[in-house]
mmCIF file of N, CA and C in Angstrom:
data_model
loop_
_atom_site.group_PDB
_atom_site.id
_atom_site.type_symbol
_atom_site.label_atom_id
_atom_site.label_comp_id
_atom_site.label_asym_id
_atom_site.label_seq_id
_atom_site.Cartn_x
_atom_site.Cartn_y
_atom_site.Cartn_z
ATOM 1 N N MET A 25 3.098 -27.210 4.966
ATOM 2 C CA MET A 25 4.021 -27.833 5.881
ATOM 3 C C MET A 25 4.832 -28.940 5.207
ATOM 4 N N THR A 26 4.287 -29.525 4.162
ATOM 5 C CA THR A 26 4.996 -30.592 3.470
ATOM 6 C C THR A 26 6.324 -30.098 2.908
ATOM 7 N N LEU A 27 6.344 -28.904 2.343
ATOM 8 C CA LEU A 27 7.583 -28.362 1.789
ATOM 9 C C LEU A 27 8.597 -28.085 2.887
ATOM 10 N N VAL A 28 8.123 -27.649 4.058
ATOM 11 C CA VAL A 28 9.034 -27.404 5.186
ATOM 12 C C VAL A 28 9.604 -28.730 5.676
ATOM 13 N N ARG A 29 8.738 -29.738 5.826
ATOM 14 C CA ARG A 29 9.200 -31.059 6.288
ATOM 15 C C ARG A 29 10.217 -31.671 5.337
ATOM 16 N N SER A 30 9.998 -31.490 4.052
ATOM 17 C CA SER A 30 10.917 -32.081 3.066
ATOM 18 C C SER A 30 12.175 -31.233 2.867
ATOM 19 N N ARG A 31 12.224 -30.112 3.581
ATOM 20 C CA ARG A 31 13.386 -29.207 3.538
ATOM 21 C C ARG A 31 13.586 -28.584 2.168
ATOM 22 N N ASP A 32 12.487 -28.415 1.415
ATOM 23 C CA ASP A 32 12.556 -27.767 0.107
ATOM 24 C C ASP A 32 12.428 -26.255 0.205
ATOM 25 N N VAL A 33 11.993 -25.759 1.362
ATOM 26 C CA VAL A 33 11.844 -24.325 1.572
ATOM 27 C C VAL A 33 12.354 -23.948 2.958
ATOM 28 N N ILE A 34 12.677 -22.665 3.107
ATOM 29 C CA ILE A 34 13.025 -22.108 4.404
ATOM 30 C C ILE A 34 11.996 -21.025 4.706
ATOM 31 N N PRO A 35 11.229 -21.168 5.775
ATOM 32 C CA PRO A 35 10.262 -20.130 6.125
ATOM 33 C C PRO A 35 10.970 -18.948 6.790
ATOM 34 N N PHE A 36 10.783 -17.748 6.252
ATOM 35 C CA PHE A 36 11.411 -16.561 6.816
ATOM 36 C C PHE A 36 10.917 -16.321 8.238
ATOM 37 N N ASP A 37 11.818 -15.874 9.085
ATOM 38 C CA ASP A 37 11.484 -15.560 10.476
ATOM 39 C C ASP A 37 11.060 -14.093 10.597
ATOM 40 N N LEU A 38 9.920 -13.770 9.984
ATOM 41 C CA LEU A 38 9.312 -12.460 10.124
ATOM 42 C C LEU A 38 7.836 -12.576 9.778
ATOM 43 N N ASP A 39 7.058 -11.663 10.335
ATOM 44 C CA ASP A 39 5.630 -11.630 9.994
ATOM 45 C C ASP A 39 5.504 -10.978 8.631
ATOM 46 N N TYR A 40 4.815 -11.661 7.721
ATOM 47 C CA TYR A 40 4.678 -11.179 6.351
ATOM 48 C C TYR A 40 3.276 -10.624 6.144
ATOM 49 N N PHE A 41 3.209 -9.461 5.521
ATOM 50 C CA PHE A 41 1.918 -8.827 5.234
ATOM 51 C C PHE A 41 1.851 -8.479 3.754
ATOM 52 N N HIS A 42 0.914 -9.097 3.038
ATOM 53 C CA HIS A 42 0.729 -8.668 1.660
ATOM 54 C C HIS A 42 -0.058 -7.361 1.683
ATOM 55 N N PRO A 43 -0.096 -6.615 0.585
ATOM 56 C CA PRO A 43 -0.675 -5.276 0.604
ATOM 57 C C PRO A 43 -2.123 -5.188 1.078
ATOM 58 N N GLY A 44 -2.917 -6.226 0.918
ATOM 59 C CA GLY A 44 -4.319 -6.162 1.306
ATOM 60 C C GLY A 44 -4.594 -6.412 2.777
ATOM 61 N N LEU A 45 -3.602 -6.845 3.524
ATOM 62 C CA LEU A 45 -3.787 -7.136 4.945
ATOM 63 C C LEU A 45 -3.662 -5.876 5.789
ATOM 64 N N VAL A 46 -4.333 -5.894 6.940
ATOM 65 C CA VAL A 46 -4.178 -4.808 7.904
ATOM 66 C C VAL A 46 -3.464 -5.402 9.117
ATOM 67 N N PRO A 47 -2.177 -5.025 9.324
ATOM 68 C CA PRO A 47 -1.438 -5.580 10.463
ATOM 69 C C PRO A 47 -2.174 -5.349 11.774
ATOM 70 N N GLY A 48 -2.272 -6.401 12.575
ATOM 71 C CA GLY A 48 -2.957 -6.308 13.858
ATOM 72 C C GLY A 48 -4.429 -6.637 13.792
ATOM 73 N N GLU A 49 -5.032 -6.614 12.603
ATOM 74 C CA GLU A 49 -6.460 -6.895 12.460
ATOM 75 C C GLU A 49 -6.745 -8.235 11.800
ATOM 76 N N SER A 50 -5.809 -8.716 11.016
ATOM 77 C CA SER A 50 -6.022 -9.967 10.295
ATOM 78 C C SER A 50 -5.862 -11.155 11.241
ATOM 79 N N GLN A 51 -6.765 -12.102 11.151
ATOM 80 C CA GLN A 51 -6.684 -13.324 11.948
ATOM 81 C C GLN A 51 -5.738 -14.332 11.308
ATOM 82 N N THR A 52 -5.455 -14.165 10.047
ATOM 83 C CA THR A 52 -4.599 -15.086 9.309
ATOM 84 C C THR A 52 -3.170 -14.581 9.326
ATOM 85 N N ARG A 53 -2.245 -15.482 9.613
ATOM 86 C CA ARG A 53 -0.816 -15.157 9.587
ATOM 87 C C ARG A 53 -0.200 -15.746 8.338
ATOM 88 N N TYR A 54 0.552 -14.946 7.643
ATOM 89 C CA TYR A 54 1.211 -15.409 6.433
ATOM 90 C C TYR A 54 2.703 -15.547 6.684
ATOM 91 N N ILE A 55 3.287 -16.537 6.059
ATOM 92 C CA ILE A 55 4.715 -16.789 6.156
ATOM 93 C C ILE A 55 5.286 -16.740 4.752
ATOM 94 N N LEU A 56 6.373 -16.022 4.612
ATOM 95 C CA LEU A 56 7.068 -15.971 3.338
ATOM 96 C C LEU A 56 8.126 -17.069 3.345
ATOM 97 N N TYR A 57 8.163 -17.861 2.289
ATOM 98 C CA TYR A 57 9.099 -18.974 2.189
ATOM 99 C C TYR A 57 10.124 -18.703 1.102
ATOM 100 N N ARG A 58 11.295 -19.248 1.285
ATOM 101 C CA ARG A 58 12.341 -19.166 0.262
ATOM 102 C C ARG A 58 12.624 -20.578 -0.209
ATOM 103 N N GLU A 59 12.444 -20.792 -1.518
ATOM 104 C CA GLU A 59 12.748 -22.110 -2.073
ATOM 105 C C GLU A 59 14.255 -22.301 -2.151
ATOM 106 N N ILE A 60 14.673 -23.514 -1.895
ATOM 107 C CA ILE A 60 16.093 -23.842 -1.943
ATOM 108 C C ILE A 60 16.386 -24.480 -3.302
ATOM 109 N N PHE A 61 17.203 -23.795 -4.075
ATOM 110 C CA PHE A 61 17.665 -24.363 -5.334
ATOM 111 C C PHE A 61 19.165 -24.568 -5.205
ATOM 112 N N ALA A 62 19.940 -23.741 -5.842
ATOM 113 C CA ALA A 62 21.397 -23.848 -5.753
ATOM 114 C C ALA A 62 21.926 -23.166 -4.491
ATOM 115 N N ASP A 63 21.112 -22.308 -3.891
ATOM 116 C CA ASP A 63 21.523 -21.537 -2.717
ATOM 117 C C ASP A 63 20.921 -22.169 -1.462
ATOM 118 N N GLU A 64 21.724 -22.887 -0.710
ATOM 119 C CA GLU A 64 21.226 -23.594 0.463
ATOM 120 C C GLU A 64 21.582 -22.895 1.770
ATOM 121 N N ARG A 65 21.915 -21.606 1.704
ATOM 122 C CA ARG A 65 22.251 -20.883 2.927
ATOM 123 C C ARG A 65 21.063 -20.937 3.893
ATOM 124 N N PRO A 66 21.313 -21.206 5.161
ATOM 125 C CA PRO A 66 20.218 -21.268 6.135
ATOM 126 C C PRO A 66 19.717 -19.885 6.558
ATOM 127 N N THR A 67 20.504 -18.850 6.275
ATOM 128 C CA THR A 67 20.086 -17.486 6.614
ATOM 129 C C THR A 67 20.375 -16.560 5.441
ATOM 130 N N LEU A 68 19.693 -15.424 5.443
ATOM 131 C CA LEU A 68 19.964 -14.353 4.491
ATOM 132 C C LEU A 68 20.243 -13.097 5.294
ATOM 133 N N SER A 69 21.000 -12.190 4.740
ATOM 134 C CA SER A 69 21.228 -10.932 5.435
ATOM 135 C C SER A 69 19.919 -10.140 5.470
ATOM 136 N N ALA A 70 19.809 -9.267 6.439
ATOM 137 C CA ALA A 70 18.613 -8.417 6.528
ATOM 138 C C ALA A 70 18.502 -7.544 5.276
ATOM 139 N N ASP A 71 19.650 -7.081 4.750
ATOM 140 C CA ASP A 71 19.629 -6.272 3.524
ATOM 141 C C ASP A 71 19.067 -7.053 2.338
ATOM 142 N N GLU A 72 19.513 -8.283 2.184
ATOM 143 C CA GLU A 72 19.019 -9.111 1.082
ATOM 144 C C GLU A 72 17.524 -9.386 1.252
ATOM 145 N N THR A 73 17.102 -9.603 2.482
ATOM 146 C CA THR A 73 15.681 -9.834 2.754
ATOM 147 C C THR A 73 14.870 -8.591 2.394
ATOM 148 N N ARG A 74 15.380 -7.411 2.717
ATOM 149 C CA ARG A 74 14.698 -6.160 2.342
ATOM 150 C C ARG A 74 14.542 -6.059 0.824
ATOM 151 N N ARG A 75 15.607 -6.393 0.109
ATOM 152 C CA ARG A 75 15.547 -6.328 -1.359
ATOM 153 C C ARG A 75 14.532 -7.316 -1.917
ATOM 154 N N ILE A 76 14.457 -8.497 -1.331
ATOM 155 C CA ILE A 76 13.479 -9.497 -1.770
ATOM 156 C C ILE A 76 12.062 -8.981 -1.528
ATOM 157 N N LEU A 77 11.822 -8.456 -0.329
ATOM 158 C CA LEU A 77 10.494 -7.916 -0.012
ATOM 159 C C LEU A 77 10.137 -6.768 -0.964
ATOM 160 N N TYR A 78 11.100 -5.902 -1.240
ATOM 161 C CA TYR A 78 10.862 -4.785 -2.151
ATOM 162 C C TYR A 78 10.475 -5.307 -3.536
ATOM 163 N N ALA A 79 11.213 -6.290 -4.021
ATOM 164 C CA ALA A 79 10.923 -6.854 -5.347
ATOM 165 C C ALA A 79 9.536 -7.490 -5.386
ATOM 166 N N ILE A 80 9.152 -8.160 -4.314
ATOM 167 C CA ILE A 80 7.820 -8.777 -4.262
ATOM 168 C C ILE A 80 6.741 -7.703 -4.345
ATOM 169 N N TYR A 81 6.888 -6.660 -3.551
ATOM 170 C CA TYR A 81 5.886 -5.592 -3.551
ATOM 171 C C TYR A 81 5.878 -4.824 -4.876
ATOM 172 N N ARG A 82 7.049 -4.492 -5.370
ATOM 173 C CA ARG A 82 7.128 -3.666 -6.574
ATOM 174 C C ARG A 82 6.741 -4.444 -7.826
ATOM 175 N N ARG A 83 7.315 -5.625 -8.002
ATOM 176 C CA ARG A 83 7.075 -6.389 -9.228
ATOM 177 C C ARG A 83 5.888 -7.330 -9.114
ATOM 178 N N GLY A 84 5.802 -8.035 -7.975
ATOM 179 C CA GLY A 84 4.728 -9.015 -7.816
ATOM 180 C C GLY A 84 3.370 -8.378 -7.592
ATOM 181 N N TYR A 85 3.317 -7.445 -6.657
ATOM 182 C CA TYR A 85 2.043 -6.794 -6.331
ATOM 183 C C TYR A 85 1.833 -5.494 -7.100
ATOM 184 N N ARG A 86 2.863 -5.028 -7.780
ATOM 185 C CA ARG A 86 2.810 -3.784 -8.556
ATOM 186 C C ARG A 86 2.467 -2.567 -7.694
ATOM 187 N N VAL A 87 3.035 -2.559 -6.493
ATOM 188 C CA VAL A 87 2.896 -1.399 -5.614
ATOM 189 C C VAL A 87 3.930 -0.387 -6.086
ATOM 190 N N ARG A 88 3.472 0.771 -6.497
ATOM 191 C CA ARG A 88 4.357 1.762 -7.103
ATOM 192 C C ARG A 88 5.453 2.248 -6.150
ATOM 193 N N TYR A 89 5.085 2.518 -4.903
ATOM 194 C CA TYR A 89 6.057 3.021 -3.920
ATOM 195 C C TYR A 89 6.023 2.143 -2.662
ATOM 196 N N PRO A 90 6.667 0.987 -2.698
ATOM 197 C CA PRO A 90 6.621 0.086 -1.549
ATOM 198 C C PRO A 90 7.057 0.726 -0.232
ATOM 199 N N LEU A 91 8.051 1.590 -0.286
ATOM 200 C CA LEU A 91 8.554 2.203 0.950
ATOM 201 C C LEU A 91 7.497 3.060 1.648
ATOM 202 N N GLU A 92 6.471 3.471 0.927
ATOM 203 C CA GLU A 92 5.405 4.282 1.501
ATOM 204 C C GLU A 92 4.213 3.446 1.960
ATOM 205 N N HIS A 93 4.217 2.149 1.645
ATOM 206 C CA HIS A 93 3.079 1.293 1.994
ATOM 207 C C HIS A 93 3.178 0.873 3.465
ATOM 208 N N PRO A 94 2.101 1.056 4.254
ATOM 209 C CA PRO A 94 2.145 0.735 5.686
ATOM 210 C C PRO A 94 2.565 -0.700 5.994
ATOM 211 N N ASN A 95 2.099 -1.669 5.235
ATOM 212 C CA ASN A 95 2.454 -3.064 5.494
ATOM 213 C C ASN A 95 3.936 -3.308 5.242
ATOM 214 N N PHE A 96 4.457 -2.696 4.200
ATOM 215 C CA PHE A 96 5.872 -2.827 3.888
ATOM 216 C C PHE A 96 6.698 -2.209 5.012
ATOM 217 N N GLN A 97 6.254 -1.084 5.521
ATOM 218 C CA GLN A 97 6.955 -0.410 6.615
ATOM 219 C C GLN A 97 6.986 -1.272 7.875
ATOM 220 N N VAL A 98 5.898 -1.985 8.162
ATOM 221 C CA VAL A 98 5.855 -2.875 9.330
ATOM 222 C C VAL A 98 6.905 -3.972 9.182
ATOM 223 N N MET A 99 7.026 -4.525 7.985
ATOM 224 C CA MET A 99 8.021 -5.579 7.767
ATOM 225 C C MET A 99 9.438 -5.024 7.893
ATOM 226 N N LEU A 100 9.670 -3.809 7.372
ATOM 227 C CA LEU A 100 10.991 -3.203 7.496
ATOM 228 C C LEU A 100 11.349 -2.955 8.959
ATOM 229 N N GLU A 101 10.372 -2.575 9.757
ATOM 230 C CA GLU A 101 10.613 -2.361 11.188
ATOM 231 C C GLU A 101 11.083 -3.649 11.862
ATOM 232 N N GLN A 102 10.529 -4.780 11.449
ATOM 233 C CA GLN A 102 10.950 -6.063 12.013
ATOM 234 C C GLN A 102 12.408 -6.380 11.688
ATOM 235 N N LEU A 103 12.881 -5.874 10.559
ATOM 236 C CA LEU A 103 14.246 -6.162 10.106
ATOM 237 C C LEU A 103 15.269 -5.166 10.638
ATOM 238 N N GLU A 104 14.789 -4.066 11.196
ATOM 239 C CA GLU A 104 15.649 -2.947 11.566
ATOM 240 C C GLU A 104 16.842 -3.321 12.445
ATOM 241 N N SER A 105 16.631 -4.085 13.474
ATOM 242 C CA SER A 105 17.715 -4.378 14.416
ATOM 243 C C SER A 105 18.375 -5.736 14.162
ATOM 244 N N ARG A 106 18.088 -6.332 13.032
ATOM 245 C CA ARG A 106 18.611 -7.672 12.753
ATOM 246 C C ARG A 106 19.656 -7.648 11.651
ATOM 247 N N MET A 107 20.617 -8.542 11.790
ATOM 248 C CA MET A 107 21.665 -8.670 10.772
ATOM 249 C C MET A 107 21.324 -9.776 9.773
ATOM 250 N N GLU A 108 20.712 -10.855 10.282
ATOM 251 C CA GLU A 108 20.370 -12.011 9.443
ATOM 252 C C GLU A 108 18.945 -12.459 9.728
ATOM 253 N N ILE A 109 18.368 -13.095 8.707
ATOM 254 C CA ILE A 109 17.029 -13.666 8.835
ATOM 255 C C ILE A 109 17.154 -15.146 8.527
ATOM 256 N N GLY A 110 16.741 -15.955 9.478
ATOM 257 C CA GLY A 110 16.811 -17.398 9.302
ATOM 258 C C GLY A 110 15.423 -17.998 9.244
ATOM 259 N N SER A 111 15.344 -19.248 9.606
ATOM 260 C CA SER A 111 14.078 -19.972 9.593
ATOM 261 C C SER A 111 13.214 -19.587 10.782
ATOM 262 N N ASN A 112 11.927 -19.583 10.554
ATOM 263 C CA ASN A 112 10.955 -19.287 11.597
ATOM 264 C C ASN A 112 10.827 -20.519 12.495
ATOM 265 N N PRO A 113 11.287 -20.434 13.764
ATOM 266 C CA PRO A 113 11.280 -21.613 14.630
ATOM 267 C C PRO A 113 9.874 -22.146 14.913
ATOM 268 N N GLU A 114 8.887 -21.278 14.973
ATOM 269 C CA GLU A 114 7.504 -21.712 15.225
ATOM 270 C C GLU A 114 6.998 -22.579 14.077
ATOM 271 N N VAL A 115 7.288 -22.174 12.859
ATOM 272 C CA VAL A 115 6.861 -22.944 11.682
ATOM 273 C C VAL A 115 7.592 -24.282 11.640
ATOM 274 N N LEU A 116 8.879 -24.274 11.939
ATOM 275 C CA LEU A 116 9.635 -25.526 11.957
ATOM 276 C C LEU A 116 9.070 -26.493 12.992
ATOM 277 N N GLN A 117 8.739 -26.003 14.169
ATOM 278 C CA GLN A 117 8.173 -26.853 15.214
ATOM 279 C C GLN A 117 6.832 -27.436 14.800
ATOM 280 N N ARG A 118 5.988 -26.612 14.179
ATOM 281 C CA ARG A 118 4.686 -27.126 13.701
ATOM 282 C C ARG A 118 4.862 -28.194 12.643
ATOM 283 N N ALA A 119 5.970 -28.100 11.894
ATOM 284 C CA ALA A 119 6.251 -29.088 10.847
ATOM 285 C C ALA A 119 6.920 -30.329 11.420
ATOM 286 N N GLY A 120 7.196 -30.319 12.732
ATOM 287 C CA GLY A 120 7.814 -31.476 13.380
ATOM 288 C C GLY A 120 9.321 -31.515 13.262
ATOM 289 N N ILE A 121 9.917 -30.369 12.966
ATOM 290 C CA ILE A 121 11.371 -30.286 12.854
ATOM 291 C C ILE A 121 11.917 -29.720 14.154
ATOM 292 N N GLU A 122 12.875 -30.438 14.728
ATOM 293 C CA GLU A 122 13.463 -29.985 15.988
ATOM 294 C C GLU A 122 14.277 -28.726 15.766
ATOM 295 N N VAL A 123 14.060 -27.749 16.639
ATOM 296 C CA VAL A 123 14.747 -26.470 16.542
ATOM 297 C C VAL A 123 15.814 -26.404 17.625
ATOM 298 N N SER A 124 17.055 -26.157 17.200
ATOM 299 C CA SER A 124 18.136 -26.021 18.185
ATOM 300 C C SER A 124 18.197 -24.571 18.640
ATOM 301 N N SER A 125 18.523 -24.378 19.914
ATOM 302 C CA SER A 125 18.550 -23.025 20.483
ATOM 303 C C SER A 125 19.837 -22.328 20.214
#
């Protein structure tokens, strides 16, 4: 929460599942954060978010076929009807940051 409060990261507004989690069964919720360096955009396009998730699964987790992984598919479903992905309002509120509607 310290990074969110200091505005050094933007928490993605989607449920994140790493390959070892079982969606719907895990008691722990994970949030994917984007560090702010030279790019301070408050939102990313859904397409760019898909590419980031793909890179994480393919390069970070070394999942050979991310598009076939059930957890990856759940995340893609969340992005299906969205044009942009911004900050997760629940995470911002927990960090004490006022969320405008």
